[in-house]
């Protein structure tokens, strides 16, 4: 196969990575943008989505498409509920102090990983894909499900944008982001908003995990790479900027696909980390972030 088809394949694989990464990183960016919480447990929420998807695939009888549809609806709701409880029980009691919440979310990360190890086990386990058809291009065949992942992620991101920009809930979130004390003075239940935002961020990570787990496999330690890459994307795009997160996810995802195909996956992570260093030196607020006054 010539260079051109190899490059096309690398870009298509990178697009799948970018789509899932955009979903995961947007949840992290949303939590930081509104709550100013650096959520180190975000990778654990990603992992929980994948592990729960495996349990659903075992419990729901019938074709793979049915169990996948149930997992896509049920798993983000369960993970979001877990996140809301964690916010209420842990983060709220710490008054969302930056240093304390970092330590607390690190603790939550280990708690969720050990819980998954206890109930799920140490083995990686496959989840059947709901679609099995392949698209035949002139040079190679490509998984139709992977293209469906890109479309599904784009639809979810569009829904998130509509909620944030064109709904009453989004208006309340933005008001809380600007000044939570003033928002509370106008009768907004800030604690409920924060719990909802934390749940929404975790739910986005869970959706990303459910979409990708038929391509990968569910494992109790699988949240590490998504967490690292999400932080890289959020830093490059700009903390709290959804637009920056999407652009950075596209850059990192496509770069990962090309570098992993032609060189090595480890080199892709090294390049992404170096990109973060350059951004922090040349433009600390990120590509689309706002410079602090």
C-alpha positions as semicolon CSV with decimal commas, in nm:
position;residue;x (nm);y (nm);z (nm)
1;X;0,000;0,000;0,000
2;X;0,137;0,344;-0,098
3;X;0,198;0,636;0,136
4;X;-0,133;0,806;0,054
5;X;-0,359;0,522;0,172
6;X;-0,146;0,479;0,486
7;X;-0,188;0,848;0,561
8;X;-0,564;0,826;0,503
9;X;-0,586;0,529;0,741
10;X;-0,381;0,716;1,002
11;X;-0,605;1,022;0,975
12;X;-0,921;0,812;1,007
13;X;-0,786;0,640;1,317
14;X;-0,682;0,979;1,452
15;X;-1,031;1,115;1,392
16;X;-1,179;0,838;1,607
17;X;-0,929;0,917;1,881
18;X;-1,007;1,289;1,851
19;X;-1,382;1,230;1,878
20;X;-1,356;1,025;2,196
21;X;-1,092;1,258;2,339
22;X;-1,311;1,562;2,270
23;X;-1,595;1,407;2,468
24;X;-1,371;1,313;2,760
25;X;-1,183;1,643;2,769
26;X;-1,499;1,853;2,735
27;X;-1,626;1,699;3,060
28;X;-1,299;1,790;3,232
29;X;-1,306;2,141;3,084
30;X;-1,668;2,192;3,187
31;X;-1,596;2,103;3,549
32;X;-1,295;2,332;3,566
33;X;-1,459;2,617;3,376
34;X;-1,765;2,636;3,602
35;X;-1,647;2,491;3,933
36;X;-1,274;2,571;3,915
37;X;-1,205;2,212;4,022
38;X;-0,914;2,014;3,877
39;X;-1,081;1,673;3,867
40;X;-0,809;1,409;3,885
41;X;-1,082;1,143;3,925
42;X;-1,205;1,211;3,570
43;X;-1,017;0,909;3,433
44;X;-1,189;0,690;3,692
45;X;-1,530;0,805;3,568
46;X;-1,420;0,710;3,215
47;X;-1,317;0,367;3,344
48;X;-1,644;0,319;3,532
49;X;-1,839;0,388;3,212
50;X;-1,649;0,114;3,029
51;X;-1,673;-0,139;3,315
52;X;-2,047;-0,076;3,357
53;X;-2,091;-0,118;2,981
54;X;-1,938;-0,465;3,012
55;X;-2,176;-0,555;3,297
56;X;-2,473;-0,432;3,091
57;X;-2,358;-0,637;2,792
58;X;-2,362;-0,946;3,015
59;X;-2,698;-0,877;3,179
60;X;-2,910;-0,759;2,887
61;X;-3,021;-1,048;2,664
62;X;-3,063;-1,024;2,290
63;X;-2,848;-0,878;2,014
64;X;-2,538;-0,668;2,082
65;X;-2,709;-0,356;1,951
66;X;-2,975;-0,375;2,222
67;X;-2,729;-0,414;2,510
68;X;-2,513;-0,136;2,367
69;X;-2,812;0,101;2,345
70;X;-2,903;0,024;2,706
71;X;-2,540;0,081;2,814
72;X;-2,522;0,410;2,624
73;X;-2,824;0,538;2,817
74;X;-2,778;0,372;3,155
75;X;-2,402;0,393;3,217
76;X;-2,367;0,775;3,192
77;X;-2,665;0,814;3,425
78;X;-2,513;0,580;3,684
79;X;-2,167;0,739;3,658
80;X;-2,322;1,086;3,675
81;X;-2,515;0,989;3,988
82;X;-2,194;0,856;4,148
83;X;-2,019;1,183;4,061
84;X;-2,302;1,392;4,206
85;X;-2,283;1,197;4,533
86;X;-1,903;1,238;4,540
87;X;-1,942;1,612;4,488
88;X;-2,200;1,646;4,765
89;X;-2,026;1,421;5,016
90;X;-1,663;1,521;4,950
91;X;-1,600;1,833;4,740
92;X;-1,879;2,045;4,888
93;X;-1,750;1,980;5,241
94;X;-1,409;2,108;5,129
95;X;-1,573;2,427;4,999
96;X;-1,410;2,354;4,660
97;X;-1,069;2,475;4,779
98;X;-0,826;2,410;4,489
99;X;-0,553;2,226;4,680
100;X;-0,796;2,022;4,888
101;X;-1,007;1,917;4,587
102;X;-0,699;1,796;4,398
103;X;-0,605;1,570;4,690
104;X;-0,966;1,458;4,731
105;X;-1,011;1,367;4,365
106;X;-0,684;1,172;4,373
107;X;-0,835;0,977;4,662
108;X;-1,157;0,923;4,468
109;X;-0,952;0,797;4,173
110;X;-0,792;0,523;4,384
111;X;-1,118;0,435;4,556
112;X;-1,302;0,385;4,225
113;X;-1,014;0,188;4,074
114;X;-0,994;-0,046;4,373
115;X;-1,371;-0,087;4,375
116;X;-1,361;-0,181;4,006
117;X;-1,078;-0,425;4,074
118;X;-1,280;-0,590;4,351
119;X;-1,606;-0,628;4,155
120;X;-1,476;-0,651;3,797
121;X;-1,140;-0,823;3,838
122;X;-0,795;-0,755;3,690
123;X;-0,860;-0,891;3,340
124;X;-0,943;-0,684;3,033
125;X;-1,280;-0,791;2,893
126;X;-1,433;-0,723;2,550
127;X;-1,769;-0,561;2,481
128;X;-1,934;-0,663;2,151
129;X;-1,978;-0,385;1,896
130;X;-2,336;-0,302;1,797
131;X;-2,235;-0,273;1,430
132;X;-2,020;-0,516;1,236
133;X;-2,026;-0,384;0,879
134;X;-1,715;-0,255;0,702
135;X;-1,687;0,025;0,451
136;X;-1,482;-0,088;0,154
137;X;-1,254;0,182;0,018
138;X;-1,037;0,132;-0,294
139;X;-0,730;0,064;-0,078
140;X;-0,865;-0,102;0,237
141;X;-1,176;-0,185;0,436
142;X;-1,263;0,024;0,740
143;X;-1,485;-0,042;1,038
144;X;-1,825;0,116;1,005
145;X;-1,858;0,125;1,383
146;X;-1,554;0,352;1,416
147;X;-1,716;0,603;1,183
148;X;-2,036;0,572;1,388
149;X;-1,832;0,662;1,698
150;X;-1,722;0,987;1,529
151;X;-2,080;1,073;1,434
152;X;-2,213;0,984;1,779
153;X;-1,949;1,193;1,957
154;X;-2,021;1,489;1,729
155;X;-2,394;1,468;1,808
156;X;-2,331;1,456;2,183
157;X;-2,094;1,754;2,163
158;X;-2,352;1,946;1,962
159;X;-2,610;1,871;2,231
160;X;-2,374;1,994;2,502
161;X;-2,315;2,318;2,311
162;X;-2,689;2,373;2,268
163;X;-2,747;2,316;2,639
164;X;-2,473;2,557;2,742
165;X;-2,560;2,832;2,494
166;X;-2,935;2,806;2,437
167;X;-3,102;2,671;2,750
168;X;-3,200;2,801;3,091
169;X;-2,975;2,541;3,254
170;X;-2,681;2,668;3,050
171;X;-2,760;3,027;3,149
172;X;-2,760;2,928;3,517
173;X;-2,427;2,747;3,471
174;X;-2,270;3,051;3,309
175;X;-2,404;3,281;3,582
176;X;-2,256;3,053;3,847
177;X;-1,927;3,045;3,659
178;X;-1,899;3,425;3,655
179;X;-1,976;3,483;4,024
180;X;-2,120;3,213;4,247
181;X;-2,187;3,453;4,536
182;X;-2,394;3,684;4,316
183;X;-2,570;3,383;4,163
184;X;-2,657;3,261;4,513
185;X;-2,787;3,608;4,602
186;X;-3,027;3,587;4,305
187;X;-3,171;3,261;4,434
188;X;-2,965;3,011;4,234
189;X;-2,891;2,691;4,424
190;X;-2,517;2,687;4,359
191;X;-2,463;2,356;4,537
192;X;-2,717;2,189;4,309
193;X;-2,558;2,350;4,002
194;X;-2,214;2,225;4,104
195;X;-2,342;1,872;4,164
196;X;-2,512;1,879;3,824
197;X;-2,202;2,009;3,647
198;X;-1,981;1,749;3,814
199;X;-2,229;1,479;3,715
200;X;-2,246;1,613;3,358
201;X;-1,867;1,610;3,324
202;X;-1,848;1,252;3,452
203;X;-2,138;1,151;3,226
204;X;-1,952;1,283;2,919
205;X;-1,649;1,073;3,015
206;X;-1,876;0,770;3,057
207;X;-2,034;0,824;2,713
208;X;-1,687;0,840;2,560
209;X;-1,595;0,515;2,736
210;X;-1,908;0,333;2,620
211;X;-1,840;0,441;2,263
212;X;-1,476;0,329;2,264
213;X;-1,497;0,009;2,470
214;X;-1,609;-0,212;2,176
215;X;-1,289;-0,103;2,000
216;X;-1,068;-0,144;2,306
217;X;-1,150;-0,355;2,612
218;X;-1,281;-0,272;2,958
219;X;-1,011;-0,270;3,226
220;X;-0,996;-0,122;3,572
221;X;-0,681;0,080;3,488
222;X;-0,794;0,207;3,149
223;X;-0,861;0,562;3,272
224;X;-0,495;0,666;3,287
225;X;-0,434;0,757;2,923
226;X;-0,769;0,938;2,875
227;X;-0,699;1,142;3,189
228;X;-0,350;1,241;3,073
229;X;-0,461;1,326;2,720
230;X;-0,764;1,518;2,851
231;X;-0,540;1,736;3,066
232;X;-0,312;1,792;2,766
233;X;-0,610;1,890;2,550
234;X;-0,758;2,123;2,813
235;X;-0,424;2,297;2,873
236;X;-0,357;2,344;2,501
237;X;-0,711;2,456;2,422
238;X;-0,742;2,684;2,723
239;X;-0,883;2,606;3,066
240;X;-1,261;2,630;3,059
241;X;-1,286;2,691;2,683
242;X;-1,510;2,437;2,510
243;X;-1,410;2,561;2,165
244;X;-1,042;2,534;2,257
245;X;-1,100;2,183;2,389
246;X;-1,254;2,069;2,060
247;X;-0,977;2,223;1,848
248;X;-0,702;2,082;2,072
249;X;-0,866;1,737;2,073
250;X;-0,869;1,739;1,694
251;X;-0,501;1,838;1,682
252;X;-0,391;1,584;1,942
253;X;-0,612;1,306;1,803
254;X;-0,502;1,342;1,442
255;X;-0,140;1,383;1,551
256;X;-0,167;1,069;1,762
257;X;-0,309;0,874;1,469
258;X;-0,037;0,982;1,225
259;X;0,257;0,948;1,464
260;X;0,136;0,613;1,602
261;X;0,093;0,475;1,250
262;X;0,424;0,586;1,104
263;X;0,642;0,583;1,417
264;X;0,532;0,464;1,763
265;X;0,244;0,530;2,005
266;X;0,491;0,630;2,277
267;X;0,635;0,900;2,053
268;X;0,285;1,044;2,006
269;X;0,250;1,087;2,385
270;X;0,596;1,247;2,404
271;X;0,510;1,495;2,128
272;X;0,180;1,583;2,297
273;X;0,359;1,644;2,627
274;X;0,618;1,865;2,455
275;X;0,332;2,060;2,295
276;X;0,195;2,131;2,643
277;X;0,536;2,261;2,749
278;X;0,553;2,495;2,451
279;X;0,200;2,623;2,512
280;X;0,275;2,691;2,878
281;X;0,586;2,888;2,781
282;X;0,451;3,078;2,480
283;X;0,081;3,114;2,564
284;X;0,006;3,007;2,923
285;X;-0,369;3,068;2,889
286;X;-0,392;2,818;2,598
287;X;-0,500;2,870;2,239
288;X;-0,848;3,001;2,323
289;X;-0,819;3,075;2,694
290;X;-0,849;3,425;2,836
291;X;-0,548;3,588;2,996
292;X;-0,597;3,661;3,364
293;X;-0,646;4,028;3,437
